[in-house]
PDB file of C-alpha atoms in Angstrom:
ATOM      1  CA  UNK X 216     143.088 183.462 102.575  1.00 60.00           C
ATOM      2  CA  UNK X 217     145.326 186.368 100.676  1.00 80.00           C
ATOM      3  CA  UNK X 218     145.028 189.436 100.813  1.00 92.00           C
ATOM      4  CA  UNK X 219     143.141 191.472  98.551  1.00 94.00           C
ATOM      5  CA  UNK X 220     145.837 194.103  99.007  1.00 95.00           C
ATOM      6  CA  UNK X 221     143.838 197.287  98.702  1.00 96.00           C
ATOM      7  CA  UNK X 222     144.270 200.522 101.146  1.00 97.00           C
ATOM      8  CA  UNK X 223     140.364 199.769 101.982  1.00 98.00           C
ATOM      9  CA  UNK X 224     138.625 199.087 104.856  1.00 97.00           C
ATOM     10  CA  UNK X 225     135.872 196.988 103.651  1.00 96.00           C
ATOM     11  CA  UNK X 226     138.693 194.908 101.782  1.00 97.00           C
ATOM     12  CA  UNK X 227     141.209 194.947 105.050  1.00 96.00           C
ATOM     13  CA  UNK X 228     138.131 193.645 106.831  1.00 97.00           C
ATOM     14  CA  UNK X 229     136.965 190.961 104.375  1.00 96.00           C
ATOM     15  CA  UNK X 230     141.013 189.672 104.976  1.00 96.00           C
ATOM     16  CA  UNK X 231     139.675 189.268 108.358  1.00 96.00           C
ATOM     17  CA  UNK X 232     136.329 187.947 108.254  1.00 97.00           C
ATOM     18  CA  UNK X 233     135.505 186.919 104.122  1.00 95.00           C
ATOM     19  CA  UNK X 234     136.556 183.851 104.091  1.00 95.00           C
ATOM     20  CA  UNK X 235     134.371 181.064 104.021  1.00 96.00           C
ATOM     21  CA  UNK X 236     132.769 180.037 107.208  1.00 98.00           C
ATOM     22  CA  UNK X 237     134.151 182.836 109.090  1.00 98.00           C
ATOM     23  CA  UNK X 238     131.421 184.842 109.915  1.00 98.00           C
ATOM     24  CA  UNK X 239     129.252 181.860 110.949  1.00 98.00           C
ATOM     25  CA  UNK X 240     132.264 181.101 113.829  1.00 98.00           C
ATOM     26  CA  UNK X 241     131.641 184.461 115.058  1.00 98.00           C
ATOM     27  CA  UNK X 242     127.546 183.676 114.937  1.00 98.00           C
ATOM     28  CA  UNK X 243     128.630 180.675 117.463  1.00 98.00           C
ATOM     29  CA  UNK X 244     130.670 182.763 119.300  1.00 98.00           C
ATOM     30  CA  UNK X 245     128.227 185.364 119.653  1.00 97.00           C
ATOM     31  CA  UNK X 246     125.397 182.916 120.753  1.00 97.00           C
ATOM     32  CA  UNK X 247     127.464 180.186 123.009  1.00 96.00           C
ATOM     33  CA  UNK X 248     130.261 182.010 123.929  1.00 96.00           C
ATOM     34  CA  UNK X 249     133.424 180.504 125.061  1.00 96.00           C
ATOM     35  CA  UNK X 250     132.980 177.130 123.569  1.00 96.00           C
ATOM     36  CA  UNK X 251     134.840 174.490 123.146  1.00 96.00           C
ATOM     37  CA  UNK X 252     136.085 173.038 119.639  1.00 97.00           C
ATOM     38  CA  UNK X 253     133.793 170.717 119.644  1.00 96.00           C
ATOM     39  CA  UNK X 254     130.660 172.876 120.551  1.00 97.00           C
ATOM     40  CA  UNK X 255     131.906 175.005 118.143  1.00 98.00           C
ATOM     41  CA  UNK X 256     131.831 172.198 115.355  1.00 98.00           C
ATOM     42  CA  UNK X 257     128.673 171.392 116.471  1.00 98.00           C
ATOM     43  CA  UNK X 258     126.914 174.644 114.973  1.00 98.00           C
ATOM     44  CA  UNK X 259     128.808 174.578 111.736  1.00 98.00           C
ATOM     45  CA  UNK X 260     127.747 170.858 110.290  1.00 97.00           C
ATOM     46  CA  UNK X 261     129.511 170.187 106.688  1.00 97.00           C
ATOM     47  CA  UNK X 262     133.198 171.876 108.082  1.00 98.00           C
ATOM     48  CA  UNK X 263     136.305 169.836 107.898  1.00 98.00           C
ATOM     49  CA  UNK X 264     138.133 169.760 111.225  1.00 98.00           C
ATOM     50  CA  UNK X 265     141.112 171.002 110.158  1.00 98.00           C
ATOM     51  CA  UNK X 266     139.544 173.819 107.932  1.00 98.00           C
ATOM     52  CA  UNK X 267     137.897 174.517 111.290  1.00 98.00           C
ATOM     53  CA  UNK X 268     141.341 174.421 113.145  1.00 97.00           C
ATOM     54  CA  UNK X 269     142.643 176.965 110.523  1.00 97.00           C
ATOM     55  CA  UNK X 270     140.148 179.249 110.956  1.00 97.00           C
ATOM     56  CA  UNK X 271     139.987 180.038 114.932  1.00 98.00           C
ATOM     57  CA  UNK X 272     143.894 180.049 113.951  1.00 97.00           C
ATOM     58  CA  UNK X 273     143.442 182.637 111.782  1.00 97.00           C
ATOM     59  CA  UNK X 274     140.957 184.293 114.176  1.00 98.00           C
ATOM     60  CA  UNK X 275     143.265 184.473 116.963  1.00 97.00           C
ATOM     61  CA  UNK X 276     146.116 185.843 114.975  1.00 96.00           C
ATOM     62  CA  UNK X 277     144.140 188.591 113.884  1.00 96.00           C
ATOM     63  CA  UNK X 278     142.568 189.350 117.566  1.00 97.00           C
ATOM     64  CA  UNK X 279     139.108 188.600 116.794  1.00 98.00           C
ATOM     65  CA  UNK X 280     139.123 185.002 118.963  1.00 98.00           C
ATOM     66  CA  UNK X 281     140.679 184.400 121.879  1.00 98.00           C
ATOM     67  CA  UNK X 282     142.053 180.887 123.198  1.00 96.00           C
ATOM     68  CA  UNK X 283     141.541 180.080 126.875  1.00 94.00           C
ATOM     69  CA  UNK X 284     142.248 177.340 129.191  1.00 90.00           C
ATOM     70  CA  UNK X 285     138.722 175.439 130.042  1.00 85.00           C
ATOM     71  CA  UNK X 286     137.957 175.688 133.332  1.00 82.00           C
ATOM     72  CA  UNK X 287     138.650 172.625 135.326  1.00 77.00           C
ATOM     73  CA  UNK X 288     139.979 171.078 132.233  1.00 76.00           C
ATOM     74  CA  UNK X 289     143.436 171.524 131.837  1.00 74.00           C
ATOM     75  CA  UNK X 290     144.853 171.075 127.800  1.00 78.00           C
ATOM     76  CA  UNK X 291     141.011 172.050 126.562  1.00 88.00           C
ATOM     77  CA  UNK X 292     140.983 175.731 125.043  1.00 94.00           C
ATOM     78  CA  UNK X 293     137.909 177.078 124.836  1.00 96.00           C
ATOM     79  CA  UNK X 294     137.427 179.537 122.505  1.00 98.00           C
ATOM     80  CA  UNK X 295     135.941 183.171 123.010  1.00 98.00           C
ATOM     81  CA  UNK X 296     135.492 186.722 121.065  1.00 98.00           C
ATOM     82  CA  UNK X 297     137.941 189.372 121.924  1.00 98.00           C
ATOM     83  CA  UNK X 298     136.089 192.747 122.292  1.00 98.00           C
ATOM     84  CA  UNK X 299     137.056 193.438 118.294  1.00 97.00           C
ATOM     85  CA  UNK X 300     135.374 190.199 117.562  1.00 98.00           C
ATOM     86  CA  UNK X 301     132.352 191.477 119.440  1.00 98.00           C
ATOM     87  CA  UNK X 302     132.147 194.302 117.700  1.00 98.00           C
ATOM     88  CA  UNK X 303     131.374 192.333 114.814  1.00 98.00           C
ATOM     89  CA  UNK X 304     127.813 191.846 116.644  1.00 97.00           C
ATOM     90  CA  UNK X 305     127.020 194.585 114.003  1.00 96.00           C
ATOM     91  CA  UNK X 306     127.808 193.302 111.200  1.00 97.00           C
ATOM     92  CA  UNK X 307     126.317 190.456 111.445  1.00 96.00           C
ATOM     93  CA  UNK X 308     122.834 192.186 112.530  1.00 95.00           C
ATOM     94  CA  UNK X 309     122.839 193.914 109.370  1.00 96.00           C
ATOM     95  CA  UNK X 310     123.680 190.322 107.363  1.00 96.00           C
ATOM     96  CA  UNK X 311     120.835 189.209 109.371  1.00 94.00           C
ATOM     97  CA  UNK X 312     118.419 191.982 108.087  1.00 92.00           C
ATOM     98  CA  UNK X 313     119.600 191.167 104.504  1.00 94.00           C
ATOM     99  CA  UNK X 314     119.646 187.711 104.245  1.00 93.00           C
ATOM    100  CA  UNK X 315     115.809 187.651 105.575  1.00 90.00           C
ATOM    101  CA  UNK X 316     114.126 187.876 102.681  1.00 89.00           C
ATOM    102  CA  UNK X 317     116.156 184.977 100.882  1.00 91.00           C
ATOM    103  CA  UNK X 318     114.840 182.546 104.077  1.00 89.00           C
ATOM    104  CA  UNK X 319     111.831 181.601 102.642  1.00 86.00           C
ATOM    105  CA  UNK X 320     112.845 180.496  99.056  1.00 89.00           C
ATOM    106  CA  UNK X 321     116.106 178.486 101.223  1.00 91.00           C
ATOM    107  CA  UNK X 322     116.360 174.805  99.897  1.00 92.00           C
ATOM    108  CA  UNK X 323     113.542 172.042 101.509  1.00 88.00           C
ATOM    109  CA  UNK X 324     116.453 169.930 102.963  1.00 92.00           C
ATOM    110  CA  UNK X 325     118.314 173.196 104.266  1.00 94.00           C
ATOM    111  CA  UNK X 326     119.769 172.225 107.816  1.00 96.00           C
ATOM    112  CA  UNK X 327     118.504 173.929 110.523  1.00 97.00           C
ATOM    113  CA  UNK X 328     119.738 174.360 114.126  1.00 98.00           C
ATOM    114  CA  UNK X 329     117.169 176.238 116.941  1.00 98.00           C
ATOM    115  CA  UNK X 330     119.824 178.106 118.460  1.00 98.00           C
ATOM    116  CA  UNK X 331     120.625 180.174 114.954  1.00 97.00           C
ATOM    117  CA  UNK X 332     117.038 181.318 116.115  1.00 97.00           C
ATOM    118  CA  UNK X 333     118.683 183.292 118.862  1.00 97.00           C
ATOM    119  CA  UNK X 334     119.997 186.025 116.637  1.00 96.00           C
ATOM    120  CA  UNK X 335     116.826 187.242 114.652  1.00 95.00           C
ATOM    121  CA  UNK X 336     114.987 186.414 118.007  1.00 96.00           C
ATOM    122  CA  UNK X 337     117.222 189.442 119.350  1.00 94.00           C
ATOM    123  CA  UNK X 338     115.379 191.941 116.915  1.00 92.00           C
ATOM    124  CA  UNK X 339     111.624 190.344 115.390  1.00 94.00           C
ATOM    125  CA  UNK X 340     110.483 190.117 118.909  1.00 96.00           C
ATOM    126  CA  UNK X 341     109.811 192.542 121.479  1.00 96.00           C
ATOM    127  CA  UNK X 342     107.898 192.731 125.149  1.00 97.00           C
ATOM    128  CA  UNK X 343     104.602 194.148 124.437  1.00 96.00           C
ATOM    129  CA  UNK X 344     103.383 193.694 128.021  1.00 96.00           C
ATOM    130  CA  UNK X 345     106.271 196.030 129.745  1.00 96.00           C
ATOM    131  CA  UNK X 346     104.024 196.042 133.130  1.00 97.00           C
ATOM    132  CA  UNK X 347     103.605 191.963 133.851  1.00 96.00           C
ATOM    133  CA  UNK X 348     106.392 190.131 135.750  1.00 96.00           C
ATOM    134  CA  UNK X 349     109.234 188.998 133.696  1.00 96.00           C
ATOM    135  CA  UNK X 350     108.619 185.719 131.568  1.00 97.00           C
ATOM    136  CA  UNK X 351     111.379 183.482 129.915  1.00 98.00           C
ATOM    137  CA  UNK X 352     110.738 181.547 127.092  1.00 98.00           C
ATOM    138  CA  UNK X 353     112.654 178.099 126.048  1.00 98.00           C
ATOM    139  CA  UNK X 354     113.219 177.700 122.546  1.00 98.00           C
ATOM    140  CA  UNK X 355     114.549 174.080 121.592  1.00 97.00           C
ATOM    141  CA  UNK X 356     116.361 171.930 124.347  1.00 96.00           C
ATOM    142  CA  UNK X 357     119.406 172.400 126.556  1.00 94.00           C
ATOM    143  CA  UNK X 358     121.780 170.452 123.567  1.00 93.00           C
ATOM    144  CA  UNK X 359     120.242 173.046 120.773  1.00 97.00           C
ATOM    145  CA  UNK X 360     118.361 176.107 121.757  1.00 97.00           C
ATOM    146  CA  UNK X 361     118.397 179.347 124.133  1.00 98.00           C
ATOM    147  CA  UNK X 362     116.152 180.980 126.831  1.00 98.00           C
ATOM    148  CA  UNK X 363     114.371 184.078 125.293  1.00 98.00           C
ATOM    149  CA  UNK X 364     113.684 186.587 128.471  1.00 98.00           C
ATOM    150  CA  UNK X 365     111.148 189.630 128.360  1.00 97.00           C
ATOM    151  CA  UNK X 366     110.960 192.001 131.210  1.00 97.00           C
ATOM    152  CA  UNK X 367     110.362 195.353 131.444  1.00 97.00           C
ATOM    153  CA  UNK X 368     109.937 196.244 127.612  1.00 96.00           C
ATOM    154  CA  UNK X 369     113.222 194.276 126.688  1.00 97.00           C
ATOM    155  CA  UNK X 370     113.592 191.079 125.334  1.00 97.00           C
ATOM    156  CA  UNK X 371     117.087 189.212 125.804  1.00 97.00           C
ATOM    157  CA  UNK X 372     118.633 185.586 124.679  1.00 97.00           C
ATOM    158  CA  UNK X 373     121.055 183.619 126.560  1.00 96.00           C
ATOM    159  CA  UNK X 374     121.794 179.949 126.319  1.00 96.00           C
ATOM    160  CA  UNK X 375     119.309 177.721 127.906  1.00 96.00           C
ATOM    161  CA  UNK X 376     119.865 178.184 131.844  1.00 93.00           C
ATOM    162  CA  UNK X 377     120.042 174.899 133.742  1.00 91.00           C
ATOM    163  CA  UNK X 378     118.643 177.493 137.500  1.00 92.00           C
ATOM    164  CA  UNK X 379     115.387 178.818 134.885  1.00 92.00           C
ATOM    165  CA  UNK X 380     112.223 177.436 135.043  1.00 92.00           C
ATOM    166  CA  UNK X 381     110.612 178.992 131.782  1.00 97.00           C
ATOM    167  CA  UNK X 382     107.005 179.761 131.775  1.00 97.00           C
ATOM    168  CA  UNK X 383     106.830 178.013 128.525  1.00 98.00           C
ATOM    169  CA  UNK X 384     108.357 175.627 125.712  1.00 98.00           C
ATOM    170  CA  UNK X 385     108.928 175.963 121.811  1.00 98.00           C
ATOM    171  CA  UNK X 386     109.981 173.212 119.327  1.00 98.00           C
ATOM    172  CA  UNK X 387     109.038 172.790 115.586  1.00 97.00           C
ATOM    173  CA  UNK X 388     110.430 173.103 112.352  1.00 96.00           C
ATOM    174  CA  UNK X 389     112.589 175.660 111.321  1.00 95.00           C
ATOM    175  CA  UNK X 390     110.752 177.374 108.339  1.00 93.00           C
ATOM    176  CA  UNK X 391     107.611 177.402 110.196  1.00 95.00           C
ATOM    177  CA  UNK X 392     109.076 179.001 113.447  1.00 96.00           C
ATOM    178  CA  UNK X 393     111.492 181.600 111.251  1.00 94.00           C
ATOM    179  CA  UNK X 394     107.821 182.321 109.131  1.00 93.00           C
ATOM    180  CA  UNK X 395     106.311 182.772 113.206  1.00 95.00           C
ATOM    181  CA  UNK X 396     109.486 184.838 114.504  1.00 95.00           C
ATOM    182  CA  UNK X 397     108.884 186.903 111.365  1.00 91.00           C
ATOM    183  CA  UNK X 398     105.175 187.870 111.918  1.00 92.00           C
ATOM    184  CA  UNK X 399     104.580 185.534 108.615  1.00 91.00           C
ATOM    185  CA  UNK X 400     102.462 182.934 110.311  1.00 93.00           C
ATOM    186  CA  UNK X 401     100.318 183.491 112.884  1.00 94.00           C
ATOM    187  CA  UNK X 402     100.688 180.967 116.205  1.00 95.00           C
ATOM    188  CA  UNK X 403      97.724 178.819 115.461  1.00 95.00           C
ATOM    189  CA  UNK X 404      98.744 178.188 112.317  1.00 95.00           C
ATOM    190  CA  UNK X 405     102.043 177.481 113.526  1.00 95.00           C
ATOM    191  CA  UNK X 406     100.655 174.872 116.064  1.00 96.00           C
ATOM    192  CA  UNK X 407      98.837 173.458 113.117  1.00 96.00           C
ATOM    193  CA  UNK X 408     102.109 172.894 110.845  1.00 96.00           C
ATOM    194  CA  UNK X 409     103.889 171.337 113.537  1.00 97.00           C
ATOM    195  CA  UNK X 410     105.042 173.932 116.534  1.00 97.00           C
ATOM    196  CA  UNK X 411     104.624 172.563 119.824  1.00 97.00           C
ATOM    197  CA  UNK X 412     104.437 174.925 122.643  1.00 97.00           C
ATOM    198  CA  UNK X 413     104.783 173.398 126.160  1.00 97.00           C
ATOM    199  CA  UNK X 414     103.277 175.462 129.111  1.00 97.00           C
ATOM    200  CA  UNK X 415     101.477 178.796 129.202  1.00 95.00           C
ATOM    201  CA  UNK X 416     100.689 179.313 124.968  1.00 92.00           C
ATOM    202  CA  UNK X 417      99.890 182.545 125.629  1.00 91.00           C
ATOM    203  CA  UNK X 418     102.777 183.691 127.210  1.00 94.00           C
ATOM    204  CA  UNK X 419     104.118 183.810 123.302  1.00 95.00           C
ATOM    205  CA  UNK X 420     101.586 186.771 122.187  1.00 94.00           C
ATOM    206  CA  UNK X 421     103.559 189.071 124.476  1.00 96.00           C
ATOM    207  CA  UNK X 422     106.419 188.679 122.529  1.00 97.00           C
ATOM    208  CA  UNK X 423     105.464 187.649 119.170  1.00 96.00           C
ATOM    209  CA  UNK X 424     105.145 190.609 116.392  1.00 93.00           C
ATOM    210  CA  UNK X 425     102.031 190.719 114.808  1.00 85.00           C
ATOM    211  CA  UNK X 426     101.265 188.374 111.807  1.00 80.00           C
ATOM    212  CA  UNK X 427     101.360 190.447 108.507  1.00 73.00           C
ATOM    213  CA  UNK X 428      99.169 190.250 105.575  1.00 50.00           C
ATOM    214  CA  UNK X 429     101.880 188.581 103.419  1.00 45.00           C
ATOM    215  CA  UNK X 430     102.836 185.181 104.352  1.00 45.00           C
ATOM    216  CA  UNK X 431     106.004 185.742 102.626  1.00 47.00           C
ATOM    217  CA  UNK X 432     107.715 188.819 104.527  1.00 48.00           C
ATOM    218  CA  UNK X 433     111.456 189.402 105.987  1.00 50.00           C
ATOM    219  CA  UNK X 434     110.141 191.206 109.366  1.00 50.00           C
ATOM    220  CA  UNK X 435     110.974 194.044 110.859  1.00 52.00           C
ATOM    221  CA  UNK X 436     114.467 194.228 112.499  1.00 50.00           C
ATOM    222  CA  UNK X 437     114.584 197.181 114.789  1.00 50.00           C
TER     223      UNK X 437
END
């Protein structure tokens, strides 16, 4: 990508970061972190391998990605954010919060991938039972998904934990559980359009926001 050449910071950053596909290697990053090419490839379907290859390239020149011997696998890199590329944690929050409302008009054969979920996850849900015993939640499977964890009036997502038994199970389509994320469905009507939750149901409604009048509604990222 060139330069755009202007003494700005938004422009020195989009030299960085506004290239095509960019930003969406940081979303892996942020969600997996250090992957491997190929896990990185795997949350990006439609990019070239060598476009990909470019683009950590890139990334590492300009300090945002670091490459790192995988361990117990000598000649793989894996592939991790520096603390600048963490910092971009941010910005993509704030894509997140602007891009919501466009999610609901998004193609019918738009691809979708559970452990994207992770990131709006972060902010639409919250614990609204601070006093119980911490829960965790399983969205997806251990190939494509992440562990959602509420305890003591937080809520945190990590990659699906191999040592956690979650208290219960969630797997469905993607517009129907983005529309349930975003308090735009309620949970039986969720269930009914094809969500299937796996062990205690109601350990959702501590976490879930509640469903608003508008069935059509970006949600509220705090």
């Amino acid at each position: 990508m060139k330069s755009y050449g202007q003494l700005c910071s938004i422009a020195r950053a989009l030299d960085v970061v506004g290239d095509r596909w960019t930003l969406l290697i940081v979303r892996e990053l942020l969600i997996g972190g250090a992957l491997r090419f190929g896990e990185v490839q795997r949350g990006l379907p439609g990019i070239a391998t060598n476009l990909l290859t470019q683009r950590l390239r890139d990334l590492e020149t300009n300090g945002v990605v670091a490459r790192e011997p995988a361990p117990g696998t000598p000649g793989t890199p894996t592939y991790r954010l520096t603390e600048r590329g963490r910092a971009l944690d941010g910005v993509l929050r704030e894509l997140l919060k602007w891009g919501a409302p466009t999610v609901p008009d998004a193609p019918s054969d738009a691809i979708f991938q559970m452990h994207w979920l992770s990131q709006p996850a972060r902010f639409l849900l919250a614990d609204h039972r601070p006093d119980e015993p911490p829960i965790v939640i399983r969205f997806g499977t251990f190939d494509d998904g992440f562990d959602l964890t509420a305890a003591d009036g937080t809520i945190t997502v990590d990659p699906c934990q191999r040592d956690v038994s979650p208290l219960a199970g969630v797997t469905g389509p993607g517009p129907v559980l983005v529309a349930l994320l975003q308090g735009a469905m309620p949970l039986p009507a969720a269930i009914a359009q094809g969500v299937d939750v796996t062990g205690d149901a109601a350990a959702l409604t501590r976490v879930l926001p509640a469903p608003q009048a508008s069935t059509n509604v970006p949600g509220q990222y705090t």
